[in-house]
XYZ file of C-alpha atoms in Angstrom:
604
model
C 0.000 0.000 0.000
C 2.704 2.248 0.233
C 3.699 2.436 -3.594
C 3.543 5.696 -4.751
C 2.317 7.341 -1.590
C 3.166 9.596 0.795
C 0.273 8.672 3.122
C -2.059 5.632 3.979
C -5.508 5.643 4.870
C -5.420 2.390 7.617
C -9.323 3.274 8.195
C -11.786 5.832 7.350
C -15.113 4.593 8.627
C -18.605 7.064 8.990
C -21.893 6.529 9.659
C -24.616 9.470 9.032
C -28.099 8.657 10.196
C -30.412 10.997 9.481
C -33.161 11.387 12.214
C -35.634 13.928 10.986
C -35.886 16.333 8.346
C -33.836 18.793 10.499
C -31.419 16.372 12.174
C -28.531 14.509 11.254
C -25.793 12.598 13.810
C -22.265 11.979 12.103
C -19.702 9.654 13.719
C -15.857 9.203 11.777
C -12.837 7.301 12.725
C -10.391 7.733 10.505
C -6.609 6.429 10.850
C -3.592 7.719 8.628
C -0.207 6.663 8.602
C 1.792 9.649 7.271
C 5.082 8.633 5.405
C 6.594 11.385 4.623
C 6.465 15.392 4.555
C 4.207 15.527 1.670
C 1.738 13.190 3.362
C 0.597 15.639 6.295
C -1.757 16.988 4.406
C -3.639 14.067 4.225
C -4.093 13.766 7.942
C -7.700 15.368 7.734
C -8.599 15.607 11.144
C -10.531 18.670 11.448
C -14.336 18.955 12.067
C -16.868 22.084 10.233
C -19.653 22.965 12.172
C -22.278 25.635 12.005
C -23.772 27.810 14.560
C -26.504 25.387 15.248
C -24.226 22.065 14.969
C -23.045 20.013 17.814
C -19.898 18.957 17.995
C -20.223 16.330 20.557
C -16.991 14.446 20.443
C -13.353 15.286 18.777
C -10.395 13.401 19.543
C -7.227 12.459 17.990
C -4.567 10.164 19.112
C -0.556 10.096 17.652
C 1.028 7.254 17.658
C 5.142 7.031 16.849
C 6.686 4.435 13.933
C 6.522 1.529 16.561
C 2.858 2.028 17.461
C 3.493 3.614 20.613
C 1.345 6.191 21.683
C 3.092 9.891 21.901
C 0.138 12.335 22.248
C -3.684 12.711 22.822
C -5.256 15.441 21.541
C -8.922 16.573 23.138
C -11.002 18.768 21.283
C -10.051 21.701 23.861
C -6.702 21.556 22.203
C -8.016 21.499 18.648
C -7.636 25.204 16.877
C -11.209 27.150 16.960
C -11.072 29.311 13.749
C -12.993 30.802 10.826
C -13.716 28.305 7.913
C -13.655 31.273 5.682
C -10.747 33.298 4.095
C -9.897 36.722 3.810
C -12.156 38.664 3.117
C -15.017 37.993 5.620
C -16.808 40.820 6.841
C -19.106 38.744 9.329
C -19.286 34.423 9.469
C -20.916 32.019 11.325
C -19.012 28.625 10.021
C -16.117 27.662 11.581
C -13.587 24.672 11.968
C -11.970 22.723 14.817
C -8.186 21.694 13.347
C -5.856 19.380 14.700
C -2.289 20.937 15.473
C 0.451 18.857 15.635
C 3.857 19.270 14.366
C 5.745 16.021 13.732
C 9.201 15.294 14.475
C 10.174 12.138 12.732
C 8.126 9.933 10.020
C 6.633 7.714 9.549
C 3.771 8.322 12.188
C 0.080 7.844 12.365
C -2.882 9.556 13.606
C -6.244 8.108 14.534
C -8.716 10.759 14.420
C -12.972 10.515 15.692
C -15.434 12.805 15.629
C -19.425 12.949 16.314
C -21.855 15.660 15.282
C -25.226 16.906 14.824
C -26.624 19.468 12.827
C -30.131 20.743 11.547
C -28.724 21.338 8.137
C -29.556 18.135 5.779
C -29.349 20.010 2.678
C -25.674 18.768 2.928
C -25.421 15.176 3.030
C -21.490 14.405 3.270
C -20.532 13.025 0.311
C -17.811 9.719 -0.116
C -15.233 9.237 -1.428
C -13.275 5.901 -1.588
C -9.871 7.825 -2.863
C -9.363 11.882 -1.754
C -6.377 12.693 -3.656
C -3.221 11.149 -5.413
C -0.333 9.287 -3.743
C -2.804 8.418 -0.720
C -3.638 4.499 -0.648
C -6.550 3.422 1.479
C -6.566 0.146 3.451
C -9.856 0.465 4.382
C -12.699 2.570 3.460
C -16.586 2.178 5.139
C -19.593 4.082 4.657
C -23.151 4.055 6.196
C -26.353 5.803 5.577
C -29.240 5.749 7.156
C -32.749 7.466 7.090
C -35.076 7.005 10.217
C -37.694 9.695 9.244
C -38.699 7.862 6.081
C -37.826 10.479 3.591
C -36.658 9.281 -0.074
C -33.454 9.345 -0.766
C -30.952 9.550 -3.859
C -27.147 8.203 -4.281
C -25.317 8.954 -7.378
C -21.966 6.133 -7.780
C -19.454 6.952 -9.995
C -16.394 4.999 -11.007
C -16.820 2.186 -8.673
C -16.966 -0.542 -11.324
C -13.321 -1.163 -11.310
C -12.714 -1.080 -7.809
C -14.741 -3.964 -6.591
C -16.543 -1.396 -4.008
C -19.485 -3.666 -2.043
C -22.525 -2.231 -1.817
C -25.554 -3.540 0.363
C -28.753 -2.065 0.942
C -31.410 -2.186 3.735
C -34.487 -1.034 4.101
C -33.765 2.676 4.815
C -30.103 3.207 3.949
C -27.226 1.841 1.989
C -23.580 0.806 3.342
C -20.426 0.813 1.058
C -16.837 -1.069 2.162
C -14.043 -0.647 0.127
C -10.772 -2.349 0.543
C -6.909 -1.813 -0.480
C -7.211 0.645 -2.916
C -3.660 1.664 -4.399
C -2.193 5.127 -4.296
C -2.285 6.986 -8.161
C 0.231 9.008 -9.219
C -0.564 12.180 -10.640
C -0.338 12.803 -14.740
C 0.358 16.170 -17.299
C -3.132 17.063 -18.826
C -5.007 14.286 -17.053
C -9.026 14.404 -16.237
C -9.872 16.468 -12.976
C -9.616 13.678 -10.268
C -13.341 13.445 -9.365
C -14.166 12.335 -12.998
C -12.232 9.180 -12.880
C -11.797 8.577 -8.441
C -14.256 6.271 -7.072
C -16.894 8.208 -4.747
C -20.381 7.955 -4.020
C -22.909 10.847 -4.297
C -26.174 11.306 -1.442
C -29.245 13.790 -1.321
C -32.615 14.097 0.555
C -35.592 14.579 -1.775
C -36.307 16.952 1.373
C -34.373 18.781 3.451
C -33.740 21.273 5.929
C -31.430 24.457 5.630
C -30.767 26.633 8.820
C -34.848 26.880 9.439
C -36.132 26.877 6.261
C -37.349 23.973 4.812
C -36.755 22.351 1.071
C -37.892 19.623 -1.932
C -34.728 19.012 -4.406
C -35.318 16.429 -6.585
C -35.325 17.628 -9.633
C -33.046 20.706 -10.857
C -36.696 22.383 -11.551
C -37.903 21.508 -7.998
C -34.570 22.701 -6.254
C -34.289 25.636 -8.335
C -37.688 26.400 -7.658
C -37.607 26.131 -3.719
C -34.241 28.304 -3.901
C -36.304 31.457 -6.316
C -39.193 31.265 -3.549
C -37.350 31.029 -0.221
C -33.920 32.327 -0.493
C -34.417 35.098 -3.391
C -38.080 35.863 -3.014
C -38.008 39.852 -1.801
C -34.492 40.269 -1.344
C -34.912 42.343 -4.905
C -36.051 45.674 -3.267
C -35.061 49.259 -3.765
C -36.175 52.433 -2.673
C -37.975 54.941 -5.274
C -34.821 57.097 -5.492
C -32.448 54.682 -6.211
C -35.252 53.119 -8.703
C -35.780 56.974 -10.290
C -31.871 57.275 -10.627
C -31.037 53.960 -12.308
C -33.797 54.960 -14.914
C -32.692 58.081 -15.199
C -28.855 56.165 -16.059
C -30.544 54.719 -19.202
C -33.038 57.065 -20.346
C -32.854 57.241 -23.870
C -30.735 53.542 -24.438
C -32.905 51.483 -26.309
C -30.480 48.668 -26.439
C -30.495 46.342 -23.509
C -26.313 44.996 -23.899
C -26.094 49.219 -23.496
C -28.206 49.107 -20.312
C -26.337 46.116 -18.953
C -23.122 47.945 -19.583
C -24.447 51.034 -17.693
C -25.996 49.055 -14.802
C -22.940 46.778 -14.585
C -20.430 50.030 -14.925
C -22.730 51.388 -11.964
C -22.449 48.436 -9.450
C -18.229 48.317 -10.517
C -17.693 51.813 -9.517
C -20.066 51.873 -6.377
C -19.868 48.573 -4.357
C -16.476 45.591 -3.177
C -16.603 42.446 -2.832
C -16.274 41.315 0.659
C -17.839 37.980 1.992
C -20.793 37.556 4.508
C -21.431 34.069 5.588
C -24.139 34.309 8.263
C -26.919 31.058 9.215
C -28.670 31.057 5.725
C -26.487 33.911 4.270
C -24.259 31.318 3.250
C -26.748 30.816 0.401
C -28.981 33.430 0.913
C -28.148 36.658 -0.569
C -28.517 39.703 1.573
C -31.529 42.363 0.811
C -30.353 44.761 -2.530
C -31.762 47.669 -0.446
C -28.838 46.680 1.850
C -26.309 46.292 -0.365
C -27.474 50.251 -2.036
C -27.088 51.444 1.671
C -23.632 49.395 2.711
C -21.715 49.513 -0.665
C -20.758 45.733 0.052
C -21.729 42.084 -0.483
C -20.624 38.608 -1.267
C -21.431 37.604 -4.349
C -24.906 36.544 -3.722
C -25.499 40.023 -2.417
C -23.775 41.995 -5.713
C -25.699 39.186 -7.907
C -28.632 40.144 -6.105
C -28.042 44.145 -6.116
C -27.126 43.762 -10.155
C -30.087 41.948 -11.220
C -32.466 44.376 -8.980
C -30.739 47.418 -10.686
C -31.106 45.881 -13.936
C -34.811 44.852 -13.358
C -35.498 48.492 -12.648
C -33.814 49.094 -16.009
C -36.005 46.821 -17.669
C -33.889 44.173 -18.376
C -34.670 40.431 -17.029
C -31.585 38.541 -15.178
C -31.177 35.368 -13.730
C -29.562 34.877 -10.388
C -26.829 31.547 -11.290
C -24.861 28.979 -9.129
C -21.954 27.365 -10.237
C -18.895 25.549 -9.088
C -16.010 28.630 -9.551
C -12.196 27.304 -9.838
C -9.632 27.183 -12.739
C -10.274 23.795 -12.850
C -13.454 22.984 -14.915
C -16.457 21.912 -12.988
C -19.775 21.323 -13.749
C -22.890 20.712 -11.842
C -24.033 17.569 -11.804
C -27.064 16.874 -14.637
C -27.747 13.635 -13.399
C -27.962 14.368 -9.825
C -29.906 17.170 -8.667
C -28.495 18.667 -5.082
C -27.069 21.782 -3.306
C -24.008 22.303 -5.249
C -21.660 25.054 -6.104
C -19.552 27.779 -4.597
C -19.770 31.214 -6.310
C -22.844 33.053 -7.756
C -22.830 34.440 -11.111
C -25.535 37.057 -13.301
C -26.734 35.535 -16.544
C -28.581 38.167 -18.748
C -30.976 36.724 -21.772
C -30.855 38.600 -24.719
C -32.753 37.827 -28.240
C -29.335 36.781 -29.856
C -27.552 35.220 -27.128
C -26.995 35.166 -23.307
C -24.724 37.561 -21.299
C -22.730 36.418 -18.590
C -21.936 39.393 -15.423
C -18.866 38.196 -13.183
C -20.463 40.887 -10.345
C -17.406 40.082 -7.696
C -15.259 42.060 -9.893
C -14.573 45.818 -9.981
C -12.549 45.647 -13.298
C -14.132 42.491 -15.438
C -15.997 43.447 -18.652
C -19.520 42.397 -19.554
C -20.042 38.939 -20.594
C -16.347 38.159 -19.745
C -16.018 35.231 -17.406
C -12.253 33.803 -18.029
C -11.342 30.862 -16.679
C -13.155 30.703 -13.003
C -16.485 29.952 -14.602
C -16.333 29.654 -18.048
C -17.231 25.974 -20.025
C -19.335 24.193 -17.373
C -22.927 23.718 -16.513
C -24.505 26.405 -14.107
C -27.803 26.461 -12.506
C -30.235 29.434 -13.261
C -32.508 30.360 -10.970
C -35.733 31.107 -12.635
C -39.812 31.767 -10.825
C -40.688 29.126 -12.251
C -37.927 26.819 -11.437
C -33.944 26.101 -11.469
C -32.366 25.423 -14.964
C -28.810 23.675 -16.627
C -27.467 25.767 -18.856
C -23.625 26.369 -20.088
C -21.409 29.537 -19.940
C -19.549 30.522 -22.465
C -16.635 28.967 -24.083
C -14.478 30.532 -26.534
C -13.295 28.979 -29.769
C -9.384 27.895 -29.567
C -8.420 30.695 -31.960
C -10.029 33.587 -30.043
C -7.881 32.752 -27.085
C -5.785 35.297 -29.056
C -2.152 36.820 -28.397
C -0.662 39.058 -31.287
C 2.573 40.239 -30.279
C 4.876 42.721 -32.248
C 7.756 43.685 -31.809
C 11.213 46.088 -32.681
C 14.347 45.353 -31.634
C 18.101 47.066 -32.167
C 21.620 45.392 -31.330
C 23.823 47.223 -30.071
C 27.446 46.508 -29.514
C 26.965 42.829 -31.206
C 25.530 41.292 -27.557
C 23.068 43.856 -26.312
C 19.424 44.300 -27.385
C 16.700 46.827 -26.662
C 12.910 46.652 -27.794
C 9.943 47.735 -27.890
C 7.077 45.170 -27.615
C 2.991 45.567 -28.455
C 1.055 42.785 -27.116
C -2.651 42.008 -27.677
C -4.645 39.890 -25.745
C -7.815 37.995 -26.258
C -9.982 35.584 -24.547
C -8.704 33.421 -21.472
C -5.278 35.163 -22.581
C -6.779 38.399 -22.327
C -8.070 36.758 -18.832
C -4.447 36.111 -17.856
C -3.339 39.534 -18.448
C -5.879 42.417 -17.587
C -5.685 42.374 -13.976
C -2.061 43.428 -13.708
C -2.948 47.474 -14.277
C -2.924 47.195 -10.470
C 0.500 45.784 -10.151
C 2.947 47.962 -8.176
C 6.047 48.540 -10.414
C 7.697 46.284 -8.964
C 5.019 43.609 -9.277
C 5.443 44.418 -12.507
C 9.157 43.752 -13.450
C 8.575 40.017 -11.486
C 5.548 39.455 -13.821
C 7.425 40.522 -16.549
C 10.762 38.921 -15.598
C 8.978 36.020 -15.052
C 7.161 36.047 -18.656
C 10.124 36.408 -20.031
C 12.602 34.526 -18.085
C 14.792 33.120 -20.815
C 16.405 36.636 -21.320
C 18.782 36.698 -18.577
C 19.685 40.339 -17.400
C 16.607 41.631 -18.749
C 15.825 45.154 -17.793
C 12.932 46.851 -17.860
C 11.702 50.146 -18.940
C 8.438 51.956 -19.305
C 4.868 49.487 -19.635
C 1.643 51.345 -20.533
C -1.586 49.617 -20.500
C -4.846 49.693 -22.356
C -7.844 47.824 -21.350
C -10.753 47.841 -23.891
C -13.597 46.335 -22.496
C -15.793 47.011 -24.958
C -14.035 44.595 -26.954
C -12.363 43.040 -24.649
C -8.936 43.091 -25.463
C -5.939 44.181 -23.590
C -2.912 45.435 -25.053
C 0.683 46.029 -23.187
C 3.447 48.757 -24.178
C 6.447 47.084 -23.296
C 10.592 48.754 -23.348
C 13.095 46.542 -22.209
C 16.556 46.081 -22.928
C 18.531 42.930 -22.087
C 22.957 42.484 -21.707
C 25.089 39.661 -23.448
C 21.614 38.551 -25.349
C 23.574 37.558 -28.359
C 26.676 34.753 -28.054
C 29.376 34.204 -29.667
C 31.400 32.178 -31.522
C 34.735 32.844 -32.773
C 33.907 35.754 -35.152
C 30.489 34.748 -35.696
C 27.629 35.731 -33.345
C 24.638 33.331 -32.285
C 21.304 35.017 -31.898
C 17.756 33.695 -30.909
C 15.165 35.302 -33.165
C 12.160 34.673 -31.124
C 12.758 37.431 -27.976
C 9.661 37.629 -26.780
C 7.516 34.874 -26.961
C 8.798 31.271 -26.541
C 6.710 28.343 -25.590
C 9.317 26.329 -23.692
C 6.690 23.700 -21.912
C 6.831 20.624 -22.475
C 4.823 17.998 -20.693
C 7.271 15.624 -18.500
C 7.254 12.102 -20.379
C 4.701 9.288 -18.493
C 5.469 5.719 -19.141
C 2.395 3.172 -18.660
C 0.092 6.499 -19.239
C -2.902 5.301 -17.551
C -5.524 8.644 -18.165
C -6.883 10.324 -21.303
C -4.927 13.672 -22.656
C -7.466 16.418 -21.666
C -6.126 19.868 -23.232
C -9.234 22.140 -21.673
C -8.595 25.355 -23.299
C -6.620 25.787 -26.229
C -4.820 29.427 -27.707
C -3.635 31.525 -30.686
C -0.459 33.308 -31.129
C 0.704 35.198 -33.861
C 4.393 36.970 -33.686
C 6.306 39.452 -35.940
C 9.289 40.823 -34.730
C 11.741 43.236 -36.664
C 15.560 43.095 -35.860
C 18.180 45.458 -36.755
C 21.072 43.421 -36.316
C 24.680 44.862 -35.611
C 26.515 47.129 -37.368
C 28.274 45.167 -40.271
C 26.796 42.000 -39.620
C 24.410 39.390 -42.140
C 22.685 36.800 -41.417
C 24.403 33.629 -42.585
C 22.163 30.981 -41.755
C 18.458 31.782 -41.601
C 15.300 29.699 -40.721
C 14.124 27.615 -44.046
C 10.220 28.104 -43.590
C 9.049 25.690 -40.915
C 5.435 24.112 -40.756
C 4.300 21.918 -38.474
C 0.690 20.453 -38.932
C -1.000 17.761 -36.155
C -4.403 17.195 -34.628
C -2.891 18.697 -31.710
C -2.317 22.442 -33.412
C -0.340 23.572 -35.674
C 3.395 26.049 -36.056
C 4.695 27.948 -38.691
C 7.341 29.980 -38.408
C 10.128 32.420 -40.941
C 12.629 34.819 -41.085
C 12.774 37.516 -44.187
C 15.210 40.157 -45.147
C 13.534 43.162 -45.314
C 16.967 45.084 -46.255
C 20.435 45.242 -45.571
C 20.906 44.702 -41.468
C 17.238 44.393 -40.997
C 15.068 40.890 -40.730
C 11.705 39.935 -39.992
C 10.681 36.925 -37.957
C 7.003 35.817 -37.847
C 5.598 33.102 -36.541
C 2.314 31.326 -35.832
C 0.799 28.871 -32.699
C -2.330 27.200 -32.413
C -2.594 24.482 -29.500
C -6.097 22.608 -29.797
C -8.538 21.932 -27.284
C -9.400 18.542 -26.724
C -9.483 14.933 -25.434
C -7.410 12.411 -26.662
C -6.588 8.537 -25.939
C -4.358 8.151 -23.471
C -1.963 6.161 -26.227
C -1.456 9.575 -27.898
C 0.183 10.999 -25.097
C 3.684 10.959 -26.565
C 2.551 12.160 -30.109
C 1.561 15.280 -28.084
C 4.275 15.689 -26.351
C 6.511 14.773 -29.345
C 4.466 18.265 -31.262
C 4.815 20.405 -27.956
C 8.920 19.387 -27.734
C 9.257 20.586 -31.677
C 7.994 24.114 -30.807
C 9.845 24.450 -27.843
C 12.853 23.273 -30.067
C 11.847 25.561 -32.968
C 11.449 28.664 -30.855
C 14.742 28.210 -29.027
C 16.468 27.808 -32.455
C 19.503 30.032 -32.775
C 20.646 32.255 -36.263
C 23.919 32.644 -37.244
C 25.119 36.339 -38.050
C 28.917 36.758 -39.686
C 30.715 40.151 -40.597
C 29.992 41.555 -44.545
C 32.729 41.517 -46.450
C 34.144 44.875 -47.488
């Protein structure tokens, strides 16, 4: 069991029984051997609870490599602290954590804890693996209804694991046994869509005193537009009179949602409230008007009231936030998600409002919501739709570029780069950079020019297109090499794609690009005084299912050459067998872009 892990699971064993609609006992043991370093952070051993939760019971006991016992930990001893980050104005949940700093490995910890709480909306979900290099001897998990209300369990990737499953009359147990450690892979699926786990959800349910029905995404959706967003939409006359008066005489709604959206930017911050029900519940808009705050329930709440008195219809949406694509789950209706998010219907297609943000453009989402399936929150009932996702060649970077050598080794430039899509995502925020934020970002973009130097940056940010475009002046020392008379010069300065995926033997998971990208290059060189170019670059195309490259150097006149080149990486999933043909394209451009010219003196 210890094969590729840096942690074992010896036992993790819970039983939920759920009493009545608004209780629900938890009991966990749960015993990890930690190997190494990397493996504390698989210890676990920490217990949520709510204002209204019990926690009746929270232990943990350390025992040394030869199964002696070294410490016992009571829950008096366990840290009492926020469960939320920075940025919390007010919170009720909070989290009991183990501390404990070992001195030698390998050690193990055997962890229990027992709690109630009114809150069944959140059934704890299972799963059989939590994360790579962790190997689990043992995995066990019960649950059981005693109030007789239906429940659902959703079971996904068991098949291969020889999981047991029995049922009874009002539950379900699940026992799991020497499950191997994975290791993680380049470009593999997210983890939950291949890990064993089980899914479970109350057709009924109970929510910090307000009861709910779930079992459709129309029923759930439905139960959250009458009792968590029903009246929470109200403004006072005045602030109704002035948003009307912000859009008098704009007949076209994107216009209005730019206005409205402009509006809330300029006049509100994000800043997080998380109290009993607020941790779903947005707070009134009239609030938000008076207070200039909110989470993002509250500013997704203040938008679509401001837009309503506008005359525009929007729809309040939940969705699972996080670089890493996630979508709600179609085929199992439940309380899922983390962030809010505005989606506006128009006649020719649907705007998306990222209301968190002071600085985001309309209908720009980037990379924290974009490509997965969201739930809209309509009257009449909850909804799956899709945010956007851009085509692979509108994740678009143009970069241009002039550059001067000067005495043979030293070059200075001045760079013009244009960003679009998630590219344009990766860029825009960096007008607040400090300056010198801004020579690590840059220094760190460009970190194959050694003793770079940087001059002035200006920025534009045009959100009505959204596109961002950087100013750049650097200069960099002892660019060029030499050899003998001859100097060696890279051609590409400013925009070489050096990764390579690290090379997998036995490759085990698909290839999963998720978002693929556009560049497009053309730099002009004035090389030194008296030099040519000996050897160029013989046109170079490379064409795969993967992307494609192209790239050339020209004389435009004496001294003076023009390199242009051209990157598409593809979006996609691929056979896991392909693997190395991938990496085999990605290792030619990273090849091709570090390739070096040859410059020699002109004869006189």
């Amino acid at each position: 069991m210890q094969q590729n892990a840096d942690a074992v699971v010896r036992l993790d064993k819970m039983d939920v029984i759920v009493e009545a609609k608004d209780r629900m006992i938890v009991n966990q043991k749960r015993v990890v051997t930690v190997l190494n370093k990397e493996g504390n952070k698989h210890v676990n051993a920490y217990a949520f609870y709510e204002k209204k939760d019990k926690v009746s019971h929270l232990e943990a006991v350390i025992y040394n490599a030869q199964g002696e016992e070294v410490k016992k930990i009571k829950k008096r001893d366990f840290l009492d602290q926020s469960a939320i980050g920075g940025g919390t104005l007010y919170a009720d949940s909070r989290v009991l954590v183990l501390q404990y700093t070992p001195t030698q490995y390998p050690y193990t910890v055997e962890f229990s804890k027992e709690y109630s709480t009114p809150n069944t909306a959140f059934v704890p979900n299972w799963p059989f693996l939590e994360d790579y290099r962790l190997s689990t001897e043992s995995s066990q998990f019960s649950f059981r209804v005693e109030c007789g209300i239906p429940f659902r369990t959703k079971e996904d990737n068991l098949d291969e694991y020889q999981i047991k499953k029995s049922k009874t009359t009002n539950g379900v147990v699940y026992i799991a046994n020497n499950l191997n450690a994975m290791e993680e892979e380049p470009l593999s699926p997210s983890f939950q869509d291949f890990a064993p786990h089980v899914k479970i959800a109350l057709n009924e349910f109970h929510l910090e005193g307000v009861d709910g029905r779930g079992a459709t995404w129309q029923e759930l959706g439905k139960w959250m537009s009458d009792e968590l967003l029903e009246g929470k939409d109200d403004l006072d006359e005045g602030t109704v009179q002035y948003v009307q008066n912000l859009v008098r005489g704009v007949n076209d709604p994107l216009e209005k949602i730019k206005i409205v959206y402009h509006y809330v930017q300029e006049n509100t911050r994000y800043i997080s409230v998380q109290l009993g029900i607020g941790g779903w519940m947005p707070i009134n808009a009239s609030t938000v008007n008076r207070v200039k705050y909110g989470d993002c329930k509250g500013l997704v709440n203040y938008t679509m009231a401001l837009l309503r008195a506008a005359g525009v219809e929007s729809y309040y949406t939940v969705v699972h936030a996080g670089n890493k694509i996630r979508d709600m789950d179609r085929d199992f209706p439940s309380m899922q998600g983390n962030h809010v998010i505005l989606n506006v219907p128009l006649e020719n297609n649907e705007v998306w409002l990222e209301c968190t943000s002071q600085i985001a453009p309309v209908n720009h989402l980037g990379t924290f919501t974009d490509n997965r399936n969201v739930l809209k929150i309509k009257p009449e009932g909850g909804e799956l739709v899709r945010t956007n996702v851009n085509p692979d060649e509108d994740n678009y970077q143009l970069t241009k570029a002039y550059f001067e050598i000067a005495d043979e080794t030293n070059i200075i430039g001045k760079v013009k780069i244009v960003s679009r899509g998630t590219q344009y995502d990766q860029k825009y925020w960096i007008t607040k950079n400090t300056r010198s934020k801004e020579e690590e970002f840059y220094k760190t973009y460009w970190n194959y020019v050694q003793n770079l130097n940087l001059g002035t940056v200006t920025y534009g940010n045009d959100i009505d297109n959204i596109e961002f475009s950087e100013d750049i002046e650097f200069s960099a020392n002892n660019y060029l090499s030499s050899a003998g008379d001859k100097l060696l010069l890279i051609p590409n300065v400013s925009n070489r794609n050096l990764n390579v995926p690290v090379r997998v033997r036995n490759r085990k998971r698909a290839l999963v690009v998720k978002r693929g990208f556009l560049d497009e290059d053309e730099f002009t060189i004035r090389l030194p005084k008296g030099y040519m170019l000996e050897t160029g670059i013989l046109p170079i195309k490379v064409e795969s299912k993967y992307g494609s490259y192209s790239v050339f150097i020209e004389t435009l006149e004496p001294g003076t050459i023009r390199y242009k080149r051209r990157l598409l990486v593809k979006s996609g999933k691929y056979p896991k067998e392909e693997y190395s043909q991938y990496r085999d394209f990605r290792k030619k451009v990273a090849r091709y872009d570090n390739m070096k010219v040859v410059l020699i003196k002109k004869e006189l």
